[in-house]
């Protein structure tokens, strides 16, 4: 079979990305991609439980927030850029380079001798992680028929759920029983397996023409993404939303975004081709990905807080108590993938997802100190079901309509929208919580600070009288309720958008095959 360009149904030339391979080899390669995805997603959660020990060994308590922030920043940027680089340079090449870069960054983080070194190496890790994630979803499109693809994408959702639960527990285990450095070293064998499986079994076709790179577009988009991600991470926590820093970042982000659009209108190889935005499916899928990320993944950071401060669970148990949510996410995404593969239709899973997410968020807002853990577990299971109904469907929708030559850029943009939604959700919800918590503590636990508790009521809680602990629990329950209710209201936008997604059947043939 020729490795030259093919022509799609819409007349656009589509360069072949991978050479033909057997179904067995395709599955082996996809297994390697799942290992790489596990490696990249695990590092977003596994570090959190190790940070206190890292600070004790390396110092630099004032820079502790940057350990996570720089990883989110660099991975967000490289996710957007990695998709287009895969389209231009070849997805296998981008995957292999990104994986090696991630492993180098991981090894360097494990050897770090100061907080500044650790932060610098986390940037390298983040760049690799974003490239890996962008390549994984785009390569999956190359490996399988479009009708089969949703079934396999369900497995990637399961890997994401596994890393979300296993990450904090693994981080705690390594820190307590081995060394915090193994939080980073564990990536080395996982990444080696991924490189071996993909490197040996994926045959990549060469691109005949010399690739043209849109360097100015990449620079402008990178700067704009950095501004927006910093806003979502700093707004309402480190700086007030009305502060000069946040307003300045917003203005700079808008200006840079405008300049990027002007440049992309004449770019030969636009980072994100503006023509994609003429496709309503692409636009609406990004809106839905942002909404789902904002609600389901944004709330993941606040559910353990409720379980610990209101229900009295330990930090370890609060992670285990999130299993119902992850179970709902895994089961539903797997089922949806199989149904879409069999029927070729996906549209009505999207409004169903938004409906279930909205109901779940509302039910979570009704939880009190008297809510049974079984009941809260059912609510979290429902939240996972809502997320699972659309997790891979939005990617399927985009991959079903986007031109093959822009598949990497289209897919990575949806992935970035979900990441940005989660980041924005954490920031907004934290602002709501902080604005309510002080008032509720004054109401239910007056004088808590004089008993050794911090302003958030969380310090040395086990050593204060029972009445104070109960007051703090009441305060957190009342402060978290508007967080969940706000999430339910925000889902309405996604619910409306879901009805405008076109009901297109998934095409059976694969681009470039």
XYZ file of C-alpha atoms in Angstrom:
513
model
C 0.000 0.000 0.000
C 1.321 3.403 -0.904
C 2.512 5.765 1.786
C 1.584 8.823 -0.250
C -1.256 11.205 0.435
C -4.838 9.985 0.222
C -7.878 12.066 -0.556
C -10.691 12.288 1.979
C -14.393 12.557 1.276
C -14.187 16.345 1.429
C -11.381 16.529 -1.118
C -8.599 17.228 1.376
C -5.335 15.373 0.956
C -4.632 13.216 3.971
C -1.061 11.961 4.444
C -0.785 8.396 5.648
C 0.507 8.304 9.208
C 1.194 4.657 9.837
C 1.925 1.721 7.634
C -0.695 -1.044 7.531
C -0.444 -3.538 10.379
C -2.320 -6.540 11.656
C -4.973 -6.233 14.327
C -2.626 -8.030 16.733
C 0.133 -5.478 16.219
C -2.336 -2.614 16.533
C -3.496 -3.922 19.916
C 0.114 -4.348 21.099
C 0.912 -0.768 20.084
C -2.205 0.504 21.840
C -1.149 -1.350 24.995
C 2.122 0.571 24.815
C 0.170 3.814 24.442
C -1.852 2.953 27.552
C 1.368 2.438 29.534
C 2.546 5.854 28.380
C -0.777 7.421 29.302
C -0.626 5.829 32.750
C 2.866 7.271 33.216
C 1.829 10.796 32.194
C -1.472 10.942 34.106
C -0.038 9.319 37.230
C 2.384 12.202 37.671
C -0.438 14.722 38.041
C -1.561 13.054 41.301
C 1.283 10.943 42.688
C 3.427 13.928 43.714
C 0.837 15.592 45.965
C 1.204 13.240 48.941
C 5.003 13.468 48.749
C 5.332 17.255 48.833
C 5.637 17.670 52.645
C 8.543 15.200 52.714
C 10.140 16.757 49.634
C 10.051 20.167 51.302
C 11.591 18.710 54.453
C 14.501 17.254 52.443
C 15.054 19.997 49.854
C 13.682 23.100 51.595
C 12.032 25.841 49.563
C 8.613 25.854 51.237
C 7.831 29.146 49.502
C 8.112 27.481 46.101
C 6.066 24.365 46.872
C 3.117 25.492 44.750
C 5.305 25.718 41.654
C 6.035 21.977 41.734
C 2.511 21.351 40.449
C 1.922 24.660 38.663
C 4.870 24.366 36.258
C 3.865 20.800 35.412
C 0.321 21.896 34.552
C 1.605 24.870 32.565
C 4.155 22.975 30.503
C 1.910 19.981 29.861
C -0.982 22.244 28.818
C 1.188 24.061 26.288
C 2.784 20.912 24.897
C -0.595 19.186 24.595
C -1.783 21.904 22.205
C 1.484 22.031 20.260
C 2.080 18.279 20.315
C -1.011 17.523 18.275
C 0.060 19.732 15.391
C 3.668 18.585 15.563
C 2.392 15.043 15.170
C 0.461 16.066 12.065
C 3.535 17.746 10.589
C 6.454 15.578 11.746
C 4.743 12.232 12.292
C 2.917 11.027 15.381
C 5.262 8.163 16.189
C 8.242 10.523 16.195
C 6.487 12.986 18.513
C 5.407 10.140 20.818
C 8.889 8.635 21.079
C 10.632 11.974 21.641
C 8.004 13.087 24.190
C 8.258 9.810 26.105
C 12.055 9.999 26.246
C 11.811 13.632 27.354
C 9.386 12.662 30.115
C 11.676 9.870 31.310
C 14.722 12.167 31.328
C 12.720 14.696 33.337
C 11.563 11.969 35.742
C 15.088 10.698 36.363
C 16.314 14.258 36.863
C 13.485 14.973 39.347
C 14.517 11.896 41.302
C 18.110 13.161 41.476
C 17.127 16.763 42.324
C 19.153 18.294 45.154
C 17.182 21.514 45.582
C 13.647 22.795 45.113
C 14.743 24.976 42.198
C 16.197 21.945 40.418
C 13.033 19.953 41.033
C 10.839 22.718 39.603
C 13.060 23.029 36.529
C 12.979 19.288 35.885
C 9.190 19.245 36.365
C 8.984 21.597 33.379
C 10.816 18.996 31.293
C 8.449 16.332 32.604
C 5.410 18.440 31.764
C 6.559 19.103 28.198
C 7.000 15.376 27.694
C 3.654 14.545 29.305
C 1.707 16.914 27.071
C 3.356 15.531 23.955
C 2.606 11.979 25.084
C -1.076 12.716 25.704
C -1.502 14.466 22.356
C 0.188 11.620 20.488
C -1.692 8.846 22.314
C -5.167 9.994 21.249
C -4.082 10.810 17.693
C -2.213 7.514 17.243
C -5.248 5.585 18.451
C -7.131 7.097 15.518
C -4.483 5.736 13.148
C -4.551 2.241 14.626
C -8.218 1.315 14.495
C -11.237 1.655 12.288
C -13.412 4.602 13.303
C -16.209 2.272 14.377
C -13.815 0.308 16.611
C -12.066 3.342 18.051
C -14.630 4.306 20.760
C -14.320 0.829 22.287
C -10.563 1.192 22.679
C -10.796 4.787 23.878
C -12.855 3.467 26.767
C -9.730 1.693 27.977
C -7.839 4.984 28.025
C -10.551 6.410 30.291
C -10.079 3.439 32.605
C -6.345 4.174 32.765
C -7.079 7.791 33.648
C -9.427 6.699 36.445
C -6.837 4.221 37.725
C -4.134 6.888 37.909
C -6.467 9.311 39.709
C -7.086 6.787 42.486
C -3.733 4.999 42.575
C -1.588 8.134 42.323
C -2.048 9.564 45.831
C -1.864 6.112 47.422
C 1.287 5.162 45.502
C 2.877 8.495 46.370
C 2.165 7.942 50.052
C 3.491 4.378 49.939
C 6.792 5.300 48.258
C 7.283 8.262 50.573
C 6.621 6.254 53.744
C 8.345 2.973 52.865
C 11.041 3.703 50.257
C 11.832 7.307 49.297
C 9.943 10.193 47.754
C 12.405 9.968 44.859
C 10.702 6.752 43.743
C 7.619 8.834 42.983
C 9.618 9.844 39.895
C 11.727 6.724 39.385
C 8.629 4.542 39.000
C 8.069 6.220 35.625
C 11.239 4.671 34.197
C 10.094 1.023 33.911
C 6.592 2.075 32.801
C 8.009 4.354 30.110
C 10.498 1.706 28.994
C 7.647 -0.738 28.356
C 5.771 1.926 26.377
C 8.836 2.734 24.242
C 9.515 -0.943 23.603
C 5.976 -1.840 22.533
C 5.428 1.222 20.360
C 8.956 1.401 18.965
C 9.060 -2.217 17.832
C 5.531 -2.654 16.543
C 4.453 0.722 15.122
C 5.648 1.299 11.567
C 5.407 4.956 10.642
C 5.169 6.163 7.048
C 7.496 8.956 6.004
C 6.140 12.290 4.906
C 7.235 13.034 1.323
C 7.309 16.828 1.518
C 9.475 18.892 3.841
C 7.416 20.016 6.845
C 6.791 23.727 7.310
C 6.688 24.941 10.901
C 4.586 27.839 12.145
C 7.069 29.122 14.715
C 5.411 32.493 15.293
C 2.014 30.881 15.741
C 3.474 28.406 18.236
C 5.120 31.217 20.205
C 1.964 33.347 20.373
C -0.286 30.412 21.269
C 2.162 29.226 23.929
C 2.214 32.671 25.547
C -1.599 32.917 25.448
C -2.033 29.439 26.968
C 0.437 30.292 29.749
C -1.611 33.398 30.603
C -4.909 31.529 30.726
C -3.553 28.593 32.717
C -1.955 30.963 35.254
C -5.307 32.742 35.607
C -7.084 29.467 36.359
C -4.401 28.429 38.862
C -3.859 31.759 40.621
C -7.281 33.400 40.382
C -9.086 33.387 43.699
C -6.259 31.579 45.528
C -2.890 33.304 45.262
C -4.388 36.529 43.892
C -7.866 38.016 43.999
C -9.807 37.862 40.748
C -9.811 41.657 40.607
C -6.069 41.989 41.323
C -3.714 43.683 38.886
C -1.920 40.387 38.243
C -5.046 38.474 37.197
C -6.475 41.364 35.182
C -3.098 41.896 33.516
C -2.847 38.203 32.625
C -6.375 38.276 31.191
C -5.631 41.314 29.032
C -2.313 39.852 27.875
C -3.988 36.533 27.086
C -6.695 38.157 24.971
C -4.173 40.320 23.091
C -1.894 37.338 22.428
C -4.845 35.238 21.321
C -5.921 37.974 18.915
C -2.400 38.226 17.498
C -2.290 34.448 17.106
C -5.543 34.449 15.119
C -4.155 37.106 12.774
C -0.986 35.086 12.205
C -2.840 31.792 11.698
C -5.020 33.244 8.945
C -2.026 33.212 6.595
C 0.100 30.424 8.110
C 0.897 27.460 5.858
C 0.778 24.955 8.738
C -1.333 26.598 11.451
C -0.905 25.179 14.957
C -4.687 24.874 15.231
C -6.117 25.414 11.740
C -8.800 28.092 11.993
C -10.914 26.122 9.556
C -11.622 23.658 12.370
C -13.684 26.344 14.115
C -16.046 26.452 11.139
C -17.121 22.942 12.103
C -19.831 23.173 14.757
C -18.996 19.666 15.994
C -15.436 20.742 16.790
C -16.570 23.898 18.630
C -19.335 22.183 20.609
C -17.121 19.218 21.516
C -14.602 21.618 23.042
C -17.389 23.347 24.992
C -18.587 19.991 26.311
C -15.052 18.837 27.150
C -14.468 22.079 29.068
C -17.776 21.696 30.940
C -17.156 18.053 31.848
C -13.612 18.829 32.974
C -14.814 21.773 35.047
C -17.473 19.745 36.889
C -16.337 16.145 37.228
C -12.554 16.572 37.412
C -12.721 19.991 39.031
C -14.738 18.525 41.908
C -12.300 15.638 42.443
C -10.189 18.024 44.547
C -13.127 18.922 46.818
C -14.741 15.541 47.411
C -11.808 14.300 49.574
C -12.072 17.570 51.502
C -15.701 16.818 52.301
C -14.893 13.229 53.253
C -12.057 14.284 55.579
C -13.451 17.441 57.177
C -17.149 16.516 57.287
C -17.290 12.703 57.313
C -14.106 12.290 59.360
C -12.250 10.009 56.931
C -8.474 9.816 56.978
C -6.465 11.108 54.032
C -5.832 7.566 52.787
C -9.442 6.472 53.244
C -10.751 9.577 51.478
C -8.852 8.456 48.388
C -10.369 4.980 48.643
C -13.824 6.482 49.115
C -13.498 8.067 45.659
C -13.520 4.589 44.121
C -17.296 4.704 43.394
C -16.761 7.724 41.162
C -13.904 6.078 39.311
C -15.874 2.839 39.024
C -18.801 4.703 37.470
C -16.428 6.464 35.079
C -14.698 3.243 34.001
C -17.831 1.132 33.578
C -19.785 3.767 31.699
C -16.996 4.824 29.353
C -16.331 1.184 28.476
C -20.027 0.514 27.831
C -20.471 3.702 25.794
C -17.416 2.864 23.705
C -18.832 -0.538 22.822
C -22.284 0.854 22.016
C -20.854 3.568 19.750
C -18.624 0.988 18.039
C -21.657 -1.210 17.391
C -24.217 1.428 16.371
C -22.009 4.188 14.951
C -24.048 6.883 16.735
C -22.984 8.988 19.707
C -24.975 12.244 19.867
C -27.501 11.373 22.576
C -24.825 10.276 25.001
C -23.818 13.949 25.258
C -27.092 15.420 26.640
C -27.396 12.294 28.801
C -23.936 13.030 30.207
C -24.766 16.641 31.017
C -28.086 15.610 32.605
C -26.503 13.007 34.862
C -23.634 15.362 35.769
C -26.116 18.085 36.722
C -28.186 15.716 38.870
C -25.061 14.333 40.551
C -23.732 17.803 41.361
C -27.097 18.845 42.794
C -27.274 15.715 44.969
C -23.740 16.382 46.213
C -24.845 19.891 47.207
C -27.465 18.360 49.519
C -24.914 16.419 51.594
C -24.638 17.276 55.287
C -22.757 15.961 58.308
C -25.470 13.312 58.631
C -25.100 11.985 55.085
C -24.251 8.289 55.151
C -21.068 7.261 53.313
C -23.060 4.786 51.245
C -25.316 7.628 50.098
C -22.372 9.906 49.294
C -20.743 6.991 47.481
C -23.855 6.627 45.313
C -23.729 10.328 44.487
C -20.065 10.047 43.512
C -20.812 6.954 41.422
C -23.431 9.013 39.590
C -20.841 11.757 39.009
C -18.534 9.182 37.456
C -21.339 7.856 35.263
C -22.068 11.365 33.984
C -18.430 11.926 33.136
C -18.057 8.514 31.521
C -20.982 9.139 29.181
C -19.031 11.862 27.370
C -15.373 11.270 28.254
C -14.347 9.735 24.949
C -17.484 10.630 22.982
C -16.330 14.224 22.449
C -13.057 12.936 21.001
C -14.952 10.479 18.810
C -17.156 13.309 17.532
C -14.154 15.480 16.623
C -12.239 12.632 15.010
C -15.321 11.752 12.973
C -15.548 15.184 11.314
C -12.062 16.747 11.377
C -9.884 16.464 8.243
C -7.345 13.660 8.578
C -4.367 15.989 8.033
C -5.437 18.010 11.101
C -6.454 15.074 13.295
C -3.690 15.575 15.855
C -4.401 19.277 16.257
C -8.158 18.690 16.570
C -7.791 15.885 19.121
C -5.219 17.691 21.273
C -7.405 20.807 21.373
C -10.265 18.811 22.916
C -7.867 17.280 25.430
C -6.571 20.745 26.310
C -10.133 22.071 26.734
C -10.831 19.353 29.291
C -7.601 20.151 31.156
C -8.350 23.862 31.143
C -11.893 23.214 32.365
C -10.623 21.163 35.296
C -8.059 23.829 36.173
C -10.642 26.607 35.905
C -13.102 24.613 37.992
C -10.610 24.119 40.824
C -9.881 27.846 40.901
C -13.518 28.975 40.815
C -14.668 26.396 43.338
C -11.788 27.250 45.685
C -12.823 30.900 45.542
C -16.411 29.999 46.454
C -15.253 27.744 49.284
C -12.879 30.330 50.742
C -15.502 33.071 50.574
C -17.979 30.936 52.546
C -15.726 29.052 54.949
C -14.708 31.971 57.165
C -18.343 32.979 57.662
C -19.445 29.397 58.409
C -16.580 28.794 60.867
C -17.512 31.959 62.738
C -21.080 30.676 62.872
C -20.515 27.021 63.830
C -17.040 27.009 65.450
C -16.467 30.442 67.035
C -13.077 30.878 68.661
C -11.599 27.928 66.777
C -8.328 29.761 66.141
C -7.745 30.222 69.861
C -7.801 26.420 70.245
C -4.911 25.863 67.846
C -6.883 25.667 64.612
C -5.952 27.641 61.556
C -8.296 29.976 59.741
C -9.497 27.015 57.686
C -10.175 24.962 60.803
C -7.944 22.125 59.635
C -4.854 22.263 61.864
C -4.575 19.839 64.795
C -8.276 19.039 64.509
C -7.918 15.743 66.369
C -6.734 17.517 69.533
C -9.659 19.871 70.087
C -12.926 19.198 71.926
C -15.572 17.167 70.163
C -17.981 20.091 70.015
C -15.430 22.152 68.077
C -14.768 19.286 65.662
C -18.486 18.981 65.049
C -18.692 22.722 64.473
C -15.877 22.613 61.939
C -17.617 19.717 60.167
C -20.840 21.738 59.992
C -18.932 24.741 58.646
C -17.297 22.715 55.873
C -20.573 21.039 54.927
C -22.310 24.404 54.533
C -19.330 25.963 52.719
C -18.976 23.102 50.236
C -22.685 22.953 49.391
C -22.591 26.073 47.137
C -19.484 24.656 45.427
C -21.420 21.602 44.245
C -24.513 23.669 43.462
C -22.468 26.059 41.306
C -21.119 23.077 39.394
C -24.696 21.919 38.751
C -25.624 25.342 37.377
C -22.565 25.468 35.117
C -23.551 22.130 33.577
C -26.616 23.847 32.103
C -24.391 25.483 29.446
C -23.084 22.088 28.418
C -26.594 20.628 28.399
C -27.778 23.302 25.979
C -24.705 22.925 23.762
C -25.124 19.142 23.574
C -28.405 19.393 21.667
C -26.727 21.284 18.812
C -24.174 18.532 18.095
C -24.960 16.997 14.715
C -26.186 13.413 14.742
C -23.573 12.005 12.350
C -22.840 8.307 12.010
C -19.264 7.255 12.727
C -17.566 6.388 9.447
C -16.246 2.868 9.175
C -13.035 3.400 7.274
C -9.795 4.781 8.658
C -7.946 7.759 7.215
C -4.826 6.826 5.369
C -5.564 3.102 5.271
